Tab-separated table of C-alpha atoms in Angstrom:
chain	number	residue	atom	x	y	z
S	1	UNK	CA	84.756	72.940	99.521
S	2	UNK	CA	82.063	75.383	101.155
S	3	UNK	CA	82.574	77.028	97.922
S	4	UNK	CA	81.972	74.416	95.755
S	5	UNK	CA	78.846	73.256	98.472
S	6	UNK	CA	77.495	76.903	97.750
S	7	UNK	CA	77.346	77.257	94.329
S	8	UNK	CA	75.739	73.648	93.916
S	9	UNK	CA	73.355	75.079	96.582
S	10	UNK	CA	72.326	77.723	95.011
S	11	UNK	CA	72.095	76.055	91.249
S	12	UNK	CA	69.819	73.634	93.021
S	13	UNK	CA	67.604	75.955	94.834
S	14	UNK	CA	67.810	78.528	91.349
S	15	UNK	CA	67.438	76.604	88.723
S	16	UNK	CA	67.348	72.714	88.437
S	17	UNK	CA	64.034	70.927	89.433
S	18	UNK	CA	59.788	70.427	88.218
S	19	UNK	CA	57.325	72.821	86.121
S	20	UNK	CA	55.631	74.666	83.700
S	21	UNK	CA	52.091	75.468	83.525
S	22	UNK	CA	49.330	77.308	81.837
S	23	UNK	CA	48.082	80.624	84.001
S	24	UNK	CA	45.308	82.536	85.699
S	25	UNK	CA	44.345	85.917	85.069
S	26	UNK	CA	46.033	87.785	87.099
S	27	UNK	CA	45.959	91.466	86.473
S	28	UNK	CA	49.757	92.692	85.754
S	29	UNK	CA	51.433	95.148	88.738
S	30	UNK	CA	53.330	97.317	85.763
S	31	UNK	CA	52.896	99.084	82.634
S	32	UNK	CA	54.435	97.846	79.700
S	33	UNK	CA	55.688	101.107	79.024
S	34	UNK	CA	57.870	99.926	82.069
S	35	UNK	CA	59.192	96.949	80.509
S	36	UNK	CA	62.283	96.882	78.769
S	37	UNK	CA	62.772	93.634	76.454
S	38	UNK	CA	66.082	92.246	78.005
S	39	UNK	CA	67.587	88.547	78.925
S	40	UNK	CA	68.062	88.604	82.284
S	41	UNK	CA	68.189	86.870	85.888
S	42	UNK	CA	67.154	90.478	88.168
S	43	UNK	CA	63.177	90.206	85.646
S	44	UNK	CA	62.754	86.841	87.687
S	45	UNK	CA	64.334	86.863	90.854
S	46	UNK	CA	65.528	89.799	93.022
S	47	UNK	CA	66.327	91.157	96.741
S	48	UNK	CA	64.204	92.990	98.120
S	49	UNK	CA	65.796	95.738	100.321
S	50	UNK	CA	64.311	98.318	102.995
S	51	UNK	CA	65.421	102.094	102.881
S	52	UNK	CA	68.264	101.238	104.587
S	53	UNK	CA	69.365	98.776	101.934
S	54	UNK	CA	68.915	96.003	104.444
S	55	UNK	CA	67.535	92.573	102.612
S	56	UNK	CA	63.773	92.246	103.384
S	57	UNK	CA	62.904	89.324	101.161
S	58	UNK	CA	64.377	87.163	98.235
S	59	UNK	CA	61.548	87.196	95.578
S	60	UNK	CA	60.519	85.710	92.182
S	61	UNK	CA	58.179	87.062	89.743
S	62	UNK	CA	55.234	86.277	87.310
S	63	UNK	CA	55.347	88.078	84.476
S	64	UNK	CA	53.167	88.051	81.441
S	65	UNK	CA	53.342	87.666	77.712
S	66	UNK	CA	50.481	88.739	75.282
S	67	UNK	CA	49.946	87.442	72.125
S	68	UNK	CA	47.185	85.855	69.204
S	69	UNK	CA	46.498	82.626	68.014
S	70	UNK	CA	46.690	81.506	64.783
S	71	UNK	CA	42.753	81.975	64.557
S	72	UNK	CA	43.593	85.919	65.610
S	73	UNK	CA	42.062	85.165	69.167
S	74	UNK	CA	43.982	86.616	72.173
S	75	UNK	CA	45.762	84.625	74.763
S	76	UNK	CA	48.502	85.010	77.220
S	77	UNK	CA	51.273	83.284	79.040
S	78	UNK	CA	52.322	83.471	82.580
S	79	UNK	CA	56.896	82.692	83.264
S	80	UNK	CA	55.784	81.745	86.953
S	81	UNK	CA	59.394	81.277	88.158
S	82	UNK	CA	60.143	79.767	91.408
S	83	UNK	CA	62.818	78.507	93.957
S	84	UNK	CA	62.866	74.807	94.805
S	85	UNK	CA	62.946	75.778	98.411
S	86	UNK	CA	60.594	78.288	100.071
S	87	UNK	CA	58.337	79.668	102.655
S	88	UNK	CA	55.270	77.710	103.159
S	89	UNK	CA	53.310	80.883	102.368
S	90	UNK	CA	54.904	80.757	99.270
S	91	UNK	CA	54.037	77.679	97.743
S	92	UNK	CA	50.495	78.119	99.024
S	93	UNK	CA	50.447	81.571	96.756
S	94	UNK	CA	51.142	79.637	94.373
S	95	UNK	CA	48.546	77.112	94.708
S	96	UNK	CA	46.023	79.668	94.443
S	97	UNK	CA	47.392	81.361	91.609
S	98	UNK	CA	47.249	78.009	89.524
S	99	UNK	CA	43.781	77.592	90.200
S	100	UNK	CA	42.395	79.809	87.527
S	101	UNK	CA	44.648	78.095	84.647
S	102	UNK	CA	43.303	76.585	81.960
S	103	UNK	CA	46.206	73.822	82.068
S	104	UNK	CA	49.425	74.044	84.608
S	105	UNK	CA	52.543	72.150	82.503
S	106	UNK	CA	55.181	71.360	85.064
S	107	UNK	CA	59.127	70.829	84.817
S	108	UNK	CA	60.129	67.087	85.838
S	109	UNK	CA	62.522	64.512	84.316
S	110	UNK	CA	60.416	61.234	84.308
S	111	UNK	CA	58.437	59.396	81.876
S	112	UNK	CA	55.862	60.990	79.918
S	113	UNK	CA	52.474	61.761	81.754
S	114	UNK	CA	54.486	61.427	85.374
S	115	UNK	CA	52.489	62.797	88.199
S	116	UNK	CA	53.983	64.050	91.233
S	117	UNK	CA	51.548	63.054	94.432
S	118	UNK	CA	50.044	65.345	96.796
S	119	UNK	CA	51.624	66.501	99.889
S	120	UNK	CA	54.923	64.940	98.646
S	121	UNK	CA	57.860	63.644	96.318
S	122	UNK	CA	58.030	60.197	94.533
S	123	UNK	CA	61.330	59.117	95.589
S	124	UNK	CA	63.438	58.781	99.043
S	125	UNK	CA	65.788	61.835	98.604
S	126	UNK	CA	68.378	59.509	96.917
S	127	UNK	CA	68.319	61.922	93.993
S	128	UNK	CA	71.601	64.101	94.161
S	129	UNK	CA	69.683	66.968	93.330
S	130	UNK	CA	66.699	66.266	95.794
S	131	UNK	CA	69.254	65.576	98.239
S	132	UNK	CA	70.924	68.482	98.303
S	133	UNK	CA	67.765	70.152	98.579
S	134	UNK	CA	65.966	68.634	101.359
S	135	UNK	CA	69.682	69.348	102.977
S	136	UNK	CA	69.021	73.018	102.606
S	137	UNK	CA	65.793	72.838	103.353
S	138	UNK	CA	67.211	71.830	107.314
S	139	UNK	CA	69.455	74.281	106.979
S	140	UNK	CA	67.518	77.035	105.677
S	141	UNK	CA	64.309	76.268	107.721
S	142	UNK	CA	62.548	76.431	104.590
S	143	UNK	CA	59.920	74.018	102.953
S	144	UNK	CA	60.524	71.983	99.582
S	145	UNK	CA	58.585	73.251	96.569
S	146	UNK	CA	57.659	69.329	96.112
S	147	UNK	CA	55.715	68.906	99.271
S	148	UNK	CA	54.018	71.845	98.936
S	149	UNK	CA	52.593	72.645	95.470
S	150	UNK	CA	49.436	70.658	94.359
S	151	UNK	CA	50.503	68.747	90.781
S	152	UNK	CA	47.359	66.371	91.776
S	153	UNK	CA	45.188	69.168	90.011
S	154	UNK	CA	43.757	68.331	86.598
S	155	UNK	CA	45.105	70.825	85.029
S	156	UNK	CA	48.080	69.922	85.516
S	157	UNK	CA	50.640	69.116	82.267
S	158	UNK	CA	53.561	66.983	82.549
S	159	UNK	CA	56.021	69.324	80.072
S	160	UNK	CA	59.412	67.934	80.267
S	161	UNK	CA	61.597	65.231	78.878
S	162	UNK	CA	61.872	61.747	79.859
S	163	UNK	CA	65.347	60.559	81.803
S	164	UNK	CA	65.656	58.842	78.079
S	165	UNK	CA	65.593	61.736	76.375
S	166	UNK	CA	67.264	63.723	79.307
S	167	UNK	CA	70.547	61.508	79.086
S	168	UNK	CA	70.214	61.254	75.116
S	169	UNK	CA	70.120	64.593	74.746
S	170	UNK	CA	73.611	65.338	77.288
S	171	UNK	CA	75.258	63.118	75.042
S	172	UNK	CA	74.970	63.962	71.799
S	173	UNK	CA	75.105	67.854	72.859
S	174	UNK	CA	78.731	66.738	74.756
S	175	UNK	CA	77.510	67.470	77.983
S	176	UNK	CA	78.219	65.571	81.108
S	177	UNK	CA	77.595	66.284	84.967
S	178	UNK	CA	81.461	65.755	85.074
S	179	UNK	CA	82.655	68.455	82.882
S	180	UNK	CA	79.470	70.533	84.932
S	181	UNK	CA	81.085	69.601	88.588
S	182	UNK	CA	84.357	71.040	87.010
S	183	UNK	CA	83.570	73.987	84.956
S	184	UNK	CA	81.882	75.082	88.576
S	185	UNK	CA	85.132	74.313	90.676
S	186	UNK	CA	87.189	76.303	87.545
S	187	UNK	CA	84.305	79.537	88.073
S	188	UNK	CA	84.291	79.324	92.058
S	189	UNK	CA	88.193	79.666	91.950
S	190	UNK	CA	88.089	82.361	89.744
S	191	UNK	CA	85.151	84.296	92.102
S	192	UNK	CA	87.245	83.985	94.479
S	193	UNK	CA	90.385	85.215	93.198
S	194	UNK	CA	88.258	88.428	92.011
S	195	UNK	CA	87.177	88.838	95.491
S	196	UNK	CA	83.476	87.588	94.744
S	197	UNK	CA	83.426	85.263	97.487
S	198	UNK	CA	84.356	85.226	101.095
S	199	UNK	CA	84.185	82.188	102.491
S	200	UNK	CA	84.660	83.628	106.040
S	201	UNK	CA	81.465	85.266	105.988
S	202	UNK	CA	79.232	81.745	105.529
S	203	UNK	CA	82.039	80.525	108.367
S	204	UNK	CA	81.213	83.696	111.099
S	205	UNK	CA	77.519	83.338	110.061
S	206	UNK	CA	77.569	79.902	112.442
S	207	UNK	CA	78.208	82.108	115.251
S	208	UNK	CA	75.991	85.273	114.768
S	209	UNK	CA	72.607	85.504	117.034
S	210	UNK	CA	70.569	84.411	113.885
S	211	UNK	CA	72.647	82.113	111.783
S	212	UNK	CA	69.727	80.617	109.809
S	213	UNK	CA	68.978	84.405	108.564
S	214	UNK	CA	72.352	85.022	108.085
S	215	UNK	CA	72.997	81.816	106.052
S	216	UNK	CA	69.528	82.719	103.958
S	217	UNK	CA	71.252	86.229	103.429
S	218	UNK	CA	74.563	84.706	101.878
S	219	UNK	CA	72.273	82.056	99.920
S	220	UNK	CA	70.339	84.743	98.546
S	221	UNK	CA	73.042	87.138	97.349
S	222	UNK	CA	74.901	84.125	95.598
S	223	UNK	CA	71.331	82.777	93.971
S	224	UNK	CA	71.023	86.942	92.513
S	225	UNK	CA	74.294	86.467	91.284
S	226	UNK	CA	74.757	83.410	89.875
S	227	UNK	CA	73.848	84.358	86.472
S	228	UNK	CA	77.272	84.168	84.636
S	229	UNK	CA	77.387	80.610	86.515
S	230	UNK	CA	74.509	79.177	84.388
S	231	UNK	CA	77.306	79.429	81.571
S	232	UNK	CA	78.673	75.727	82.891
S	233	UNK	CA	75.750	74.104	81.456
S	234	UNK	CA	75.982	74.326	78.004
S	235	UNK	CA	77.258	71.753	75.344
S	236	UNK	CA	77.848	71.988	71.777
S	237	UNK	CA	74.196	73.655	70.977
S	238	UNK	CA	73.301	75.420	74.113
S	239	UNK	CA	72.441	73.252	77.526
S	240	UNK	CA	70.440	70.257	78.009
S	241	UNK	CA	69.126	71.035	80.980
S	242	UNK	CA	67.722	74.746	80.222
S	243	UNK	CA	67.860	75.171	76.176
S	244	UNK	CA	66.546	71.833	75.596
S	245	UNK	CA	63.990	70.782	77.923
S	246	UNK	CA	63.156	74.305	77.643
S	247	UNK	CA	62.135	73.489	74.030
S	248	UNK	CA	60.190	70.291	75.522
S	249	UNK	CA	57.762	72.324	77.235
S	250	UNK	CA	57.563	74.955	74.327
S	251	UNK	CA	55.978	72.105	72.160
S	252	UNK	CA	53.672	70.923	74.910
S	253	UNK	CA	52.781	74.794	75.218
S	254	UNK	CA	51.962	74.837	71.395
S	255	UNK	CA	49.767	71.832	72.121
S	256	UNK	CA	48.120	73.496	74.505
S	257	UNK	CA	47.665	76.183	72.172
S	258	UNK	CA	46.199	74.245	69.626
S	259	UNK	CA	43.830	72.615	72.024
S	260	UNK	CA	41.850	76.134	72.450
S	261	UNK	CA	44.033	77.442	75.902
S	262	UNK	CA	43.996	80.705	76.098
S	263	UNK	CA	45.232	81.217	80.007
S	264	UNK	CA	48.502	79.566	79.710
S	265	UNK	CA	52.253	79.772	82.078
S	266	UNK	CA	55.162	78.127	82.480
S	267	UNK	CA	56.370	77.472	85.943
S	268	UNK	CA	60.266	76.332	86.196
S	269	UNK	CA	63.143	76.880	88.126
S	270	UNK	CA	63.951	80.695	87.720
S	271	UNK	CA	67.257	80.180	86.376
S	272	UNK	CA	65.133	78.809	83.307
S	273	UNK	CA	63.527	81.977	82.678
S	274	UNK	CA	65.418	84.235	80.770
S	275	UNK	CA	65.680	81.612	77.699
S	276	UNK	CA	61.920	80.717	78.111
S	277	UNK	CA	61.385	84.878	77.655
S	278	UNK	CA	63.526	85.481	74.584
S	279	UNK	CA	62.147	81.957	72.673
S	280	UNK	CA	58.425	83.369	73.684
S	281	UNK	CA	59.507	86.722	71.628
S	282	UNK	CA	61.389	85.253	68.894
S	283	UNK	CA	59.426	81.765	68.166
S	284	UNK	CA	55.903	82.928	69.592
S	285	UNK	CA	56.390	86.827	68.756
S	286	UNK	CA	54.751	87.660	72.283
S	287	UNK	CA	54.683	91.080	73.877
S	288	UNK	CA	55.449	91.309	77.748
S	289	UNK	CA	52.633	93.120	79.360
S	290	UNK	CA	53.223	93.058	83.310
S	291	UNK	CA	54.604	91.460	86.277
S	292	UNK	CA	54.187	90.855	89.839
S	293	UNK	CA	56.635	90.009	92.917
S	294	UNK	CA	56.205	86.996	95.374
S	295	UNK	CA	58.395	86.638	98.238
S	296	UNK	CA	60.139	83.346	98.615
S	297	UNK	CA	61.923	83.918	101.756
S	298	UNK	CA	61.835	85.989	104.503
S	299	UNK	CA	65.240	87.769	105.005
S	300	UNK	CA	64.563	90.209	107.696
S	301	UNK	CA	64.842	89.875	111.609
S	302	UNK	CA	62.557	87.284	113.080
């Protein structure tokens, strides 16, 4: 089972939770020379590692994609992705960095126009999803992205699908959080057998001097790996959860677009990211032109 309870973990943290927005200008941290056009988990989230190759820091990244309207003007859009659970520091980054968007469109299953209060969620944690979370967040000593970030701010954009649409969607794409819960236990097994997992290492991490960094450490390395595991959510055409609702907030973007935004992102769960960057070449024929690192969690010795 603690396989099984990690993987879940570390979908829920990665990639299954609330937003996409429209971005500041924030001067890019690379050349584009630099930038290799590529689908993949290590542009969006990495470990950060000292010259020892000790873990410092699990980070995420902004990075930036250039392109013109249909009027020939410039604009740009920022993949902000995040982690559901985080530093406080974090989230407060992140805060500032939406301030200078012309609109912020944010991930969240719920009726159209939803808006999230500040300083915390609309439910009671009975979510499966948010309850897992706020679990980890004990666990972890780490904050949850939905008591932290500000969606009170006007320009905010609710850019997701309704729980209508949501379970519409799952069923005529086959999908079903059944054959998900399965396809998982079927992958775990088969991590294991290749020697991907040790489950004594989350079971000695109880007992080292600093379990809570320890259990970040093992969290970490599974969320930078879990990129074969995002396979278990796809249907018949692609996944509900990223392909589609991905293409939910690629029509809000458009309006957006059409509205005269120029300064535009899309903040999701990371594990959304590497579709979101290959439809933004392909449908939007956008050029990436830099990218910065924020650190999520702090992995070093307190």
């Amino acid at each position: 089972m603690l396989k099984q309870f990690g993987y879940w973990a570390a979908v829920s943290i990665f990639g299954l939770s609330a937003a996409v927005l429209v971005a500041q200008d924030v001067p890019p941290r690379q050349p584009k020379a630099s930038l290799k056009k590529q689908d993949s988990f290590s542009d969006f989230i990495r470990i950060r590692v000292d010259g020892k190759k000790r873990p410092i820091s699990l980070e995420t990244s902004v990075t930036r994609y250039e392109g013109k309207n249909a009027k020939g003007e410039p604009f740009y859009v920022d993949l902000v992705g995040v982690v559901h659970v985080g530093e406080p520091e974090y989230y407060a980054s992140l805060n500032t960095l939406f301030e200078g968007y012309d609109a912020v469109l944010y991930e969240l299953v719920a009726p159209k126009g939803t808006r999230i209060p500040k300083g915390g969620r609309m439910d009671d944690g009975l979510n499966p999803v948010a309850a897992l979370q706020l679990g980890l967040k004990a666990i972890l000593e780490l904050e949850f992205q939905l008591d932290h970030v500000d969606y009170s701010k006007e320009n905010f954009v609710h850019a997701d699908m309704s729980p209508e649409e949501f379970l519409a969607c799952m069923a005529e794409n086959d999908e079903s959080f059944g054959k998900y819960f399965l396809r998982a236990i079927g992958q775990s097994i088969a991590q294991q057998n290749a020697g991907e997992i040790n489950q004594a290492d989350l079971l000695l991490s109880v007992f080292s001097d600093d379990p809570t960094l320890d259990i970040r450490r093992l969290m970490a390395k599974q969320m930078k790996d879990i990129e074969g595991g995002m396979m278990i959510f796809r249907g018949k055409n692609g996944s509900t959860i990223i392909t589609h609702r991905n293409r939910k907030a690629l029509e809000v973007l458009q309006e957006q677009l059409d509205e005269g935004k120029s300064k535009l992102a899309i903040f999701y769960g990371a594990g959304h990211m590497p579709e979101f960057q290959q439809q933004l070449f392909d449908e939007f024929k956008l050029q990436r032109a830099g990218r910065f690192w924020s650190e999520a969690w702090k992995l070093r010795k307190r």
